[in-house]
GROMACS .gro file of C-alpha atoms in nm:
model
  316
    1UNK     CA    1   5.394   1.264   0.941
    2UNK     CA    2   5.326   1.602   0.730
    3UNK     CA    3   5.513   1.451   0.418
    4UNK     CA    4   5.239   1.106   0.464
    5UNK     CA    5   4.965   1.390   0.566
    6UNK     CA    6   5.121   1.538   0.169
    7UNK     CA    7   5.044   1.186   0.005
    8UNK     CA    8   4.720   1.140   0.139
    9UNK     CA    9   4.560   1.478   0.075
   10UNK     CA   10   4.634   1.482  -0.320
   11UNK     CA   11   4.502   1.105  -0.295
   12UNK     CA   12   4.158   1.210  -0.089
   13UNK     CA   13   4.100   1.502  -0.359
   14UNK     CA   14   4.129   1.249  -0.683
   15UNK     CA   15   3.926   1.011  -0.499
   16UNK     CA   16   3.635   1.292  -0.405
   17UNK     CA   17   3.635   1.414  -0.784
   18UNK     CA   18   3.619   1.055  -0.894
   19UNK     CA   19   3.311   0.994  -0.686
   20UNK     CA   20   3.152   1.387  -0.778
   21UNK     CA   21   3.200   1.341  -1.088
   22UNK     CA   22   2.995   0.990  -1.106
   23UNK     CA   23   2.748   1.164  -0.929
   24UNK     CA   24   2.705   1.464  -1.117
   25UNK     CA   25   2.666   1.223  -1.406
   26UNK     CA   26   2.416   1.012  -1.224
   27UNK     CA   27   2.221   1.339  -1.182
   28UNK     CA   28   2.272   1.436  -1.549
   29UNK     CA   29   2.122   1.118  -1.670
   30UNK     CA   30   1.823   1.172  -1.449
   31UNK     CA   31   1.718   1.508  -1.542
   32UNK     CA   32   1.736   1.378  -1.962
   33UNK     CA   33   1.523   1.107  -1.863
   34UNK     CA   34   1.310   1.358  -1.659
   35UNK     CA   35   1.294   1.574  -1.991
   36UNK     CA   36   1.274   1.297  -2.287
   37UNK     CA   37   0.928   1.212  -2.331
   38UNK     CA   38   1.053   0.872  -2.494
   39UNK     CA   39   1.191   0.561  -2.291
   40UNK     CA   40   1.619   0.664  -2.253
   41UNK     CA   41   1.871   0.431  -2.180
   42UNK     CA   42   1.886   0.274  -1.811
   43UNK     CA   43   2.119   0.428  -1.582
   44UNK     CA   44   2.292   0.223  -1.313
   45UNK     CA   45   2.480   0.467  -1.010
   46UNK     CA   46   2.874   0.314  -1.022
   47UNK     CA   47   2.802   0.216  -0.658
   48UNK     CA   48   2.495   0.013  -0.709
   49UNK     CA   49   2.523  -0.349  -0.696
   50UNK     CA   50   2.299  -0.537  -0.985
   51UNK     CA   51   2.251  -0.868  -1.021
   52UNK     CA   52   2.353  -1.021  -1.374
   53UNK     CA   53   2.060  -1.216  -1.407
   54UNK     CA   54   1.824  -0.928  -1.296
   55UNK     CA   55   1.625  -0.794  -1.575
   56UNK     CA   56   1.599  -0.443  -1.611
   57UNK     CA   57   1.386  -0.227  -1.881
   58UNK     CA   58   1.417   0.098  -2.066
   59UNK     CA   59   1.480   0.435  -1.879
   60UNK     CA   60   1.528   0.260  -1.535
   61UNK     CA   61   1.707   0.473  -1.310
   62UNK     CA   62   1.922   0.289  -1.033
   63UNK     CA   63   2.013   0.541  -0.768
   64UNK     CA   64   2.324   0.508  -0.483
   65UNK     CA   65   2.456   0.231  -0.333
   66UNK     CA   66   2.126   0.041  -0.425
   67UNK     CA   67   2.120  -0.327  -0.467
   68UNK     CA   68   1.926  -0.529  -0.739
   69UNK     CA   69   1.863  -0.837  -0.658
   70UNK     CA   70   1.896  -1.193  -0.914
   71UNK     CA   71   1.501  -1.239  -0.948
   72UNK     CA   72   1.432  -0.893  -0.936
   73UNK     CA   73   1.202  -0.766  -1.313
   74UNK     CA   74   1.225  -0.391  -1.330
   75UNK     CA   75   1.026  -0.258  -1.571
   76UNK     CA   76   1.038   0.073  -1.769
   77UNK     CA   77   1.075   0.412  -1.647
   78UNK     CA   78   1.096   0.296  -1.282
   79UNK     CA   79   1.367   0.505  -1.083
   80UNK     CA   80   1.544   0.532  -0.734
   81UNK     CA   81   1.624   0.276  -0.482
   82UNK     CA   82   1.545  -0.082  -0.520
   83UNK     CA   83   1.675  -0.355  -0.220
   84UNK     CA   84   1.595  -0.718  -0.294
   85UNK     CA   85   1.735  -1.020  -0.164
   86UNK     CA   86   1.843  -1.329  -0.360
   87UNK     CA   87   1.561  -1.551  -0.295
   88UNK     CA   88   1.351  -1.846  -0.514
   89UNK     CA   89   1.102  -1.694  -0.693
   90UNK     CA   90   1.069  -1.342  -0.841
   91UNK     CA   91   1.026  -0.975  -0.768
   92UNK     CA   92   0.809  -0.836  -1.053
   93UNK     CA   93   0.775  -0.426  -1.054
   94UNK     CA   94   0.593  -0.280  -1.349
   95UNK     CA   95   0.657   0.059  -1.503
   96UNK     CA   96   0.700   0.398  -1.395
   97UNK     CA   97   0.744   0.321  -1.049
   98UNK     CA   98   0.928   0.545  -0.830
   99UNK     CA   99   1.077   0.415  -0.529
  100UNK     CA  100   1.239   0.621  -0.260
  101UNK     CA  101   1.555   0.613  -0.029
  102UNK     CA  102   1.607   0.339   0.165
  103UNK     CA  103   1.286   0.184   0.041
  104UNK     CA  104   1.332  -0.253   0.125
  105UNK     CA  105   1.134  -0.392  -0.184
  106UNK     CA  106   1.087  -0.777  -0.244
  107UNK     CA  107   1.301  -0.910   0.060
  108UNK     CA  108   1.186  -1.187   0.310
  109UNK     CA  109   0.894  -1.168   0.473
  110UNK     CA  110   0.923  -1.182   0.831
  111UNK     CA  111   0.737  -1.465   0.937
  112UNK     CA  112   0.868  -1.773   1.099
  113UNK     CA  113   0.654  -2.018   0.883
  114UNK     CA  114   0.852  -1.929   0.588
  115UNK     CA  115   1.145  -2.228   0.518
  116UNK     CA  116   1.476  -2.120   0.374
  117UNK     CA  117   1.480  -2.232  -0.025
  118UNK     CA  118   1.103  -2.190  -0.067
  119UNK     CA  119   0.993  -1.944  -0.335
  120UNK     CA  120   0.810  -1.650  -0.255
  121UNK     CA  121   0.692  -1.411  -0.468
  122UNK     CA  122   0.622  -0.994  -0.498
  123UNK     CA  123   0.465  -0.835  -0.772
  124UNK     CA  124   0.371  -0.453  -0.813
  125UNK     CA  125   0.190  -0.279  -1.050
  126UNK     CA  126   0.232   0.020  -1.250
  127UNK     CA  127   0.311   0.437  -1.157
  128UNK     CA  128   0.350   0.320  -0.773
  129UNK     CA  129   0.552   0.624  -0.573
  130UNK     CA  130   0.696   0.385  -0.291
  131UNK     CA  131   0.871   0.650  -0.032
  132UNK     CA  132   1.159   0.602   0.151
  133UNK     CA  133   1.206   0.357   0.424
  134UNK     CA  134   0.893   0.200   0.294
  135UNK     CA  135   0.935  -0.199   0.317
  136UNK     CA  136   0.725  -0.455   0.115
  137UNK     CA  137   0.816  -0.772   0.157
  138UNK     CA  138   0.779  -1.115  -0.034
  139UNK     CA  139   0.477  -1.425   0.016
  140UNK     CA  140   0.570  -1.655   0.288
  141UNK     CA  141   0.474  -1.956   0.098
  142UNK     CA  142   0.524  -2.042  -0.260
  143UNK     CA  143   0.135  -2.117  -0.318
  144UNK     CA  144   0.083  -1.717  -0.266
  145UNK     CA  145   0.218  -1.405  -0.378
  146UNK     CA  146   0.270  -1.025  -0.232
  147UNK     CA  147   0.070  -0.793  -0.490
  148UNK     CA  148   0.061  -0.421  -0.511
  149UNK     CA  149  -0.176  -0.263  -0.806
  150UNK     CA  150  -0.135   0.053  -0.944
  151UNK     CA  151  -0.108   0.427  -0.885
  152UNK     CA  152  -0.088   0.397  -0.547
  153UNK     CA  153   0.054   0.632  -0.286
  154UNK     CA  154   0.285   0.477   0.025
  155UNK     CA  155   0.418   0.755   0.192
  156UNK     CA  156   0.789   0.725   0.400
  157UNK     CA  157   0.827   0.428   0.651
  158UNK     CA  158   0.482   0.224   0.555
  159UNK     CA  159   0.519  -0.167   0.597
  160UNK     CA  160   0.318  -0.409   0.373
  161UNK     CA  161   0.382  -0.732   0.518
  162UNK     CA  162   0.379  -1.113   0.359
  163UNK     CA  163   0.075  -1.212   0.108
  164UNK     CA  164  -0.085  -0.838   0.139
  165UNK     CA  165  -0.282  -0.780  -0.180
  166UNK     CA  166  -0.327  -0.385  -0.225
  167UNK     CA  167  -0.593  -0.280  -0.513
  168UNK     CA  168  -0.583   0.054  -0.729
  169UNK     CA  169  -0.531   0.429  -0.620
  170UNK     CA  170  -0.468   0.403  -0.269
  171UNK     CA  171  -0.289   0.672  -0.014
  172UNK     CA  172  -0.100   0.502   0.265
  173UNK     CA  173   0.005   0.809   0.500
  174UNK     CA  174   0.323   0.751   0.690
  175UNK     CA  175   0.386   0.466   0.878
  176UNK     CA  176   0.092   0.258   0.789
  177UNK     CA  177   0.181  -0.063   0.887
  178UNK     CA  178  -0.027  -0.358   0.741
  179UNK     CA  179   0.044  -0.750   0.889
  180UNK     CA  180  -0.008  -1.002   0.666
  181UNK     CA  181  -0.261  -1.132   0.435
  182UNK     CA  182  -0.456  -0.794   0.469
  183UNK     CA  183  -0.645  -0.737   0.157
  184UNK     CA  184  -0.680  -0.370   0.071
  185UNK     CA  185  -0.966  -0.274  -0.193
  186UNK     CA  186  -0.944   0.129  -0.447
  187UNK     CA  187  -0.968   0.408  -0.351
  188UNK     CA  188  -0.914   0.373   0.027
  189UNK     CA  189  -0.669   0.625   0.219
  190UNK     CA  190  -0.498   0.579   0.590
  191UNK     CA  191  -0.412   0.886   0.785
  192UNK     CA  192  -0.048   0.839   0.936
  193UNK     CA  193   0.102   0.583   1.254
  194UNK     CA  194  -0.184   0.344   1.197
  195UNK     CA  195  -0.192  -0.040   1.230
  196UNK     CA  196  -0.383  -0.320   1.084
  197UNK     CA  197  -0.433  -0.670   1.188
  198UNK     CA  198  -0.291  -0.958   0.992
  199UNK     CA  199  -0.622  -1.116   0.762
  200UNK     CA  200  -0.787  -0.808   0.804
  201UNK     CA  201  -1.046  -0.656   0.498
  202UNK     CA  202  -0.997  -0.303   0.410
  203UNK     CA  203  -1.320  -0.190   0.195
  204UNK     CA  204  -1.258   0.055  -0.130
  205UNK     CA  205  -1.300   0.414  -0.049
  206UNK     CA  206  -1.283   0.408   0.282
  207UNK     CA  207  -1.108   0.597   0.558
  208UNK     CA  208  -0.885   0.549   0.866
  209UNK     CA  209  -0.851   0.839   1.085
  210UNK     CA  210  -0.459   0.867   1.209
  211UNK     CA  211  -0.335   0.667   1.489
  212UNK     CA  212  -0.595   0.361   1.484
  213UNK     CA  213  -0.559   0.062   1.559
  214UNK     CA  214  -0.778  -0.188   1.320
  215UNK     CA  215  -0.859  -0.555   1.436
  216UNK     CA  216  -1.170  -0.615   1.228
  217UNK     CA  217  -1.222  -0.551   0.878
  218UNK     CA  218  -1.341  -0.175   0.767
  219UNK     CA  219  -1.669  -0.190   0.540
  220UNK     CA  220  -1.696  -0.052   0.219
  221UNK     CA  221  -1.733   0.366   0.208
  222UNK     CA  222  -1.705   0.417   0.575
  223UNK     CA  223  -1.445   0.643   0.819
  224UNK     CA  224  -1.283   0.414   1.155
  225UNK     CA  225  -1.079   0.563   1.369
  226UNK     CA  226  -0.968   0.509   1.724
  227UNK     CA  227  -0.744   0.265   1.939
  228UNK     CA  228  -0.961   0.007   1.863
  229UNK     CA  229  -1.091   0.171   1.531
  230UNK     CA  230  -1.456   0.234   1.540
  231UNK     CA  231  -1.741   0.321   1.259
  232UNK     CA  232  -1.777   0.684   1.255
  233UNK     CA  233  -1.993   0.721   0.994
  234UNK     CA  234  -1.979   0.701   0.597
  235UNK     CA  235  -1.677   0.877   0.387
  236UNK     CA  236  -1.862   1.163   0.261
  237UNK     CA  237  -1.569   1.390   0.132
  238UNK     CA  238  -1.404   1.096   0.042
  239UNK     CA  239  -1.702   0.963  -0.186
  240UNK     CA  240  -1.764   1.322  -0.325
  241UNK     CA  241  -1.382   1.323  -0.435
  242UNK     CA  242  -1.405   0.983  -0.589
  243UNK     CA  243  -1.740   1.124  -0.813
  244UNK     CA  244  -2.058   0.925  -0.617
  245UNK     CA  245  -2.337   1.154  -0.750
  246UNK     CA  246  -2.548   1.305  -0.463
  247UNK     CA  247  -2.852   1.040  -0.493
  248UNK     CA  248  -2.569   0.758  -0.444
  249UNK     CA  249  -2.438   0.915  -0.145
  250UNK     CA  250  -2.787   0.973  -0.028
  251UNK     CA  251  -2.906   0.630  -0.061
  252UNK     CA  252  -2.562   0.523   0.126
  253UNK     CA  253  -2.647   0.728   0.465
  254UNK     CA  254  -2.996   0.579   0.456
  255UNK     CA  255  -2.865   0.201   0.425
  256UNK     CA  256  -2.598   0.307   0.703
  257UNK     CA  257  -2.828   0.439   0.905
  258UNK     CA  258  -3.084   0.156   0.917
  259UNK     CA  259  -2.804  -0.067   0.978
  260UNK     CA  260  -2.634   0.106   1.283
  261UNK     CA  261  -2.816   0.387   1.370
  262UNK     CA  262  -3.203   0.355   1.352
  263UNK     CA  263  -3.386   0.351   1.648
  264UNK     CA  264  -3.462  -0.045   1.534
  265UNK     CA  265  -3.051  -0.109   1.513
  266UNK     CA  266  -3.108  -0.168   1.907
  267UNK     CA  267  -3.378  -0.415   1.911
  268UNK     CA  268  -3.298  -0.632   1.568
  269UNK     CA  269  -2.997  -0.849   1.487
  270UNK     CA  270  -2.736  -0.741   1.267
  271UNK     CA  271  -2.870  -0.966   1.029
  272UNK     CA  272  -3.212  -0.905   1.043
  273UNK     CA  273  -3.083  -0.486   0.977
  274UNK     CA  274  -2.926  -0.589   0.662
  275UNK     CA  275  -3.212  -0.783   0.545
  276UNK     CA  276  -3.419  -0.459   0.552
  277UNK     CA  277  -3.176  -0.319   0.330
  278UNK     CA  278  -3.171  -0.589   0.078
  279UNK     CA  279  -3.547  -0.583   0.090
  280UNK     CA  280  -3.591  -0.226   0.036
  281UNK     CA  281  -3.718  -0.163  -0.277
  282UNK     CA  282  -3.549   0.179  -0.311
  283UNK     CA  283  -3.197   0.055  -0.205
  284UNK     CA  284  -3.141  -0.241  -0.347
  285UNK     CA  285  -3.189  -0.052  -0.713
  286UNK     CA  286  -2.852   0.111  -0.603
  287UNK     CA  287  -2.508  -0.053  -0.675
  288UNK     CA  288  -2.315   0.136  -0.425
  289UNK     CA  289  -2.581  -0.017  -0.154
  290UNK     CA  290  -2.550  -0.319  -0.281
  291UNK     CA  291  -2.159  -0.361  -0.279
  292UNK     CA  292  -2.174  -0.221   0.114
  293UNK     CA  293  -2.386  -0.518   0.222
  294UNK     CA  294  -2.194  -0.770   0.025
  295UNK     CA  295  -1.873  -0.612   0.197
  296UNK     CA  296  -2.052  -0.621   0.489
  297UNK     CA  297  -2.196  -1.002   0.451
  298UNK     CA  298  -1.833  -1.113   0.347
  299UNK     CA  299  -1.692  -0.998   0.693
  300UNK     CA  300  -1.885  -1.264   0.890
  301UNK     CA  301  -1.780  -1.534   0.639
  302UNK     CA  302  -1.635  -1.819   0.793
  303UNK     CA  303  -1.255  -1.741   0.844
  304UNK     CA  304  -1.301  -1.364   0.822
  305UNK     CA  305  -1.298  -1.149   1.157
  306UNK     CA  306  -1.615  -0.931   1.141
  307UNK     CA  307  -1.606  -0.547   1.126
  308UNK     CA  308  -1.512  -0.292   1.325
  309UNK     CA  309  -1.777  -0.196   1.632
  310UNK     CA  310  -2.044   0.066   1.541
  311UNK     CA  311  -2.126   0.387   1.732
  312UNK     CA  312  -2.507   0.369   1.794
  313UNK     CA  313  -2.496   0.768   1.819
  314UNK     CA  314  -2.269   0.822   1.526
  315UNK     CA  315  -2.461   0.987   1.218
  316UNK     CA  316  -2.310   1.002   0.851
   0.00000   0.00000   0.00000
């Protein structure tokens, strides 16, 4: 026993300075990628698993025990962990994404409509920072595609489903789970552990307050929140942040308020409120008022699901 115990030990420690030294060198590579300002040589971890027909660009960075899959595009300066599956169709990821541990990218969606050998399709923009045990998963149907935009922010454990399309310069807090077919606009940001019916409209710089639950689609410029998310009101910081000068922020809380808060909200139609928008000379001179009641309008298009319920008492 002690002189197998002797032939094992010498065997372990070759083995464990095999596998440091990979690592260190793995960890080498990254910082002179880090520190060269122009595109370096891809590095691929010895324990990753690529793909031969997987196409990878300039200064990629493949981390540990990732696996690349055949119709995955990786393109430059992307680094960490990439998981795709070997499917029909492609997984397109532009440049300088980073994508974190764990992180499921460009697998199967999960929906039972999808049949085996049909292509489906993801493709993501460019400086994306994809945490880890983020998932974002393929179309379910080879007539549609999964697409995330750029410069975008999903933060550990968010879920984009099948056929999602995600816009510009968004901030996904922690589990943010979207179904599929949501659309997401710019500019909008989720607080964390909140969930978001499939075919559901999220409006450009708005806000979800943490924990909601969203059914209906969320209007342009506006703050849900709740178990069944409710308007609270217009995204002030959030529209100051973004640059809206003070007149465009005014004119917003006095379209918002004549469509769910005036005194004549109770007595006219929801259609007959947005007319007196449109028709008010003042407000319809104003893009930004003009984009909320077209995002507005849209959400009672045939197929859509309406917005969110207003708060009469709710000011902005």
């Amino acid at each position: 026993m002690n002189s197998l115990f002797k032939i094992q030990h010498p065997l372990r420690s070759a083995l464990t300075s095999r596998f440091l030294q990979r690592t260190l060198a793995y960890a080498s590579n990254e910082r002179k990628a880090e520190a060269s300002p122009e595109p370096s040589p891809s590095f691929i971890h010895p324990t990753a698993v690529v793909h031969p027909d997987a196409i990878i660009g300039q200064g990629v960075s493949v981390g540990p025990f990732c696996t690349v899959g055949s119709s995955a595009t990786i393109g430059n300066g992307c680094s960490g962990a990439v998981v795709g599956d070997d499917l029909p169709g492609s997984t397109v990821i532009g440049c300088n994404n980073v994508i974190g541990h764990h992180a499921v990218v460009g697998v199967k969606c999960q929906d039972l409509k999808y049949k085996p050998g049909d292509e489906c399709f993801l493709n993501i923009g460019d400086n994306n920072d994809i945490r880890e045990h983020a998932s974002i998963h393929r179309s379910s149907k080879p007539a549609d595609k999964t697409v995330i935009g750029d410069d975008n922010l999903i933060m550990g454990s968010s879920h984009i489903a099948h056929d999602c399309k995600i816009g510009n310069n968004n901030i996904f807090a922690n589990n943010t789970l979207l179904a599929g077919h949501v659309i997401v606009g710019d500019y909008t940001h989720t607080a964390g552990a909140i969930v978001v019916h499939q075919f559901c409209h999220i409006g450009s710089f708005s806000f979800i307050g943490g924990g909601s639950v969203v059914s209906q689609d969320v209007p342009m410029y506006v703050m849900v929140s709740g178990e069944r998310a409710e308007l609270r009101g217009l995204n002030l910081e959030g529209l100051r942040r973004r640059g809206f000068s003070v007149a465009e922020i005014r004119s917003l809380r006095t379209a918002y308020r004549k469509i769910f808060v005036s005194v004549d909200s109770d007595s006219l139609s929801f259609e007959e409120c947005l007319a007196k928008v449109e028709h008010d000379e003042e407000l319809n001179c104003v893009p930004a008022v003009c984009w909320m009641v077209q995002s507005l309008r849209g959400s009672f298009a045939e197929s859509r699901r309406g917005i969110c319920n207003s708060r009469r008492w709710s000011s902005s």
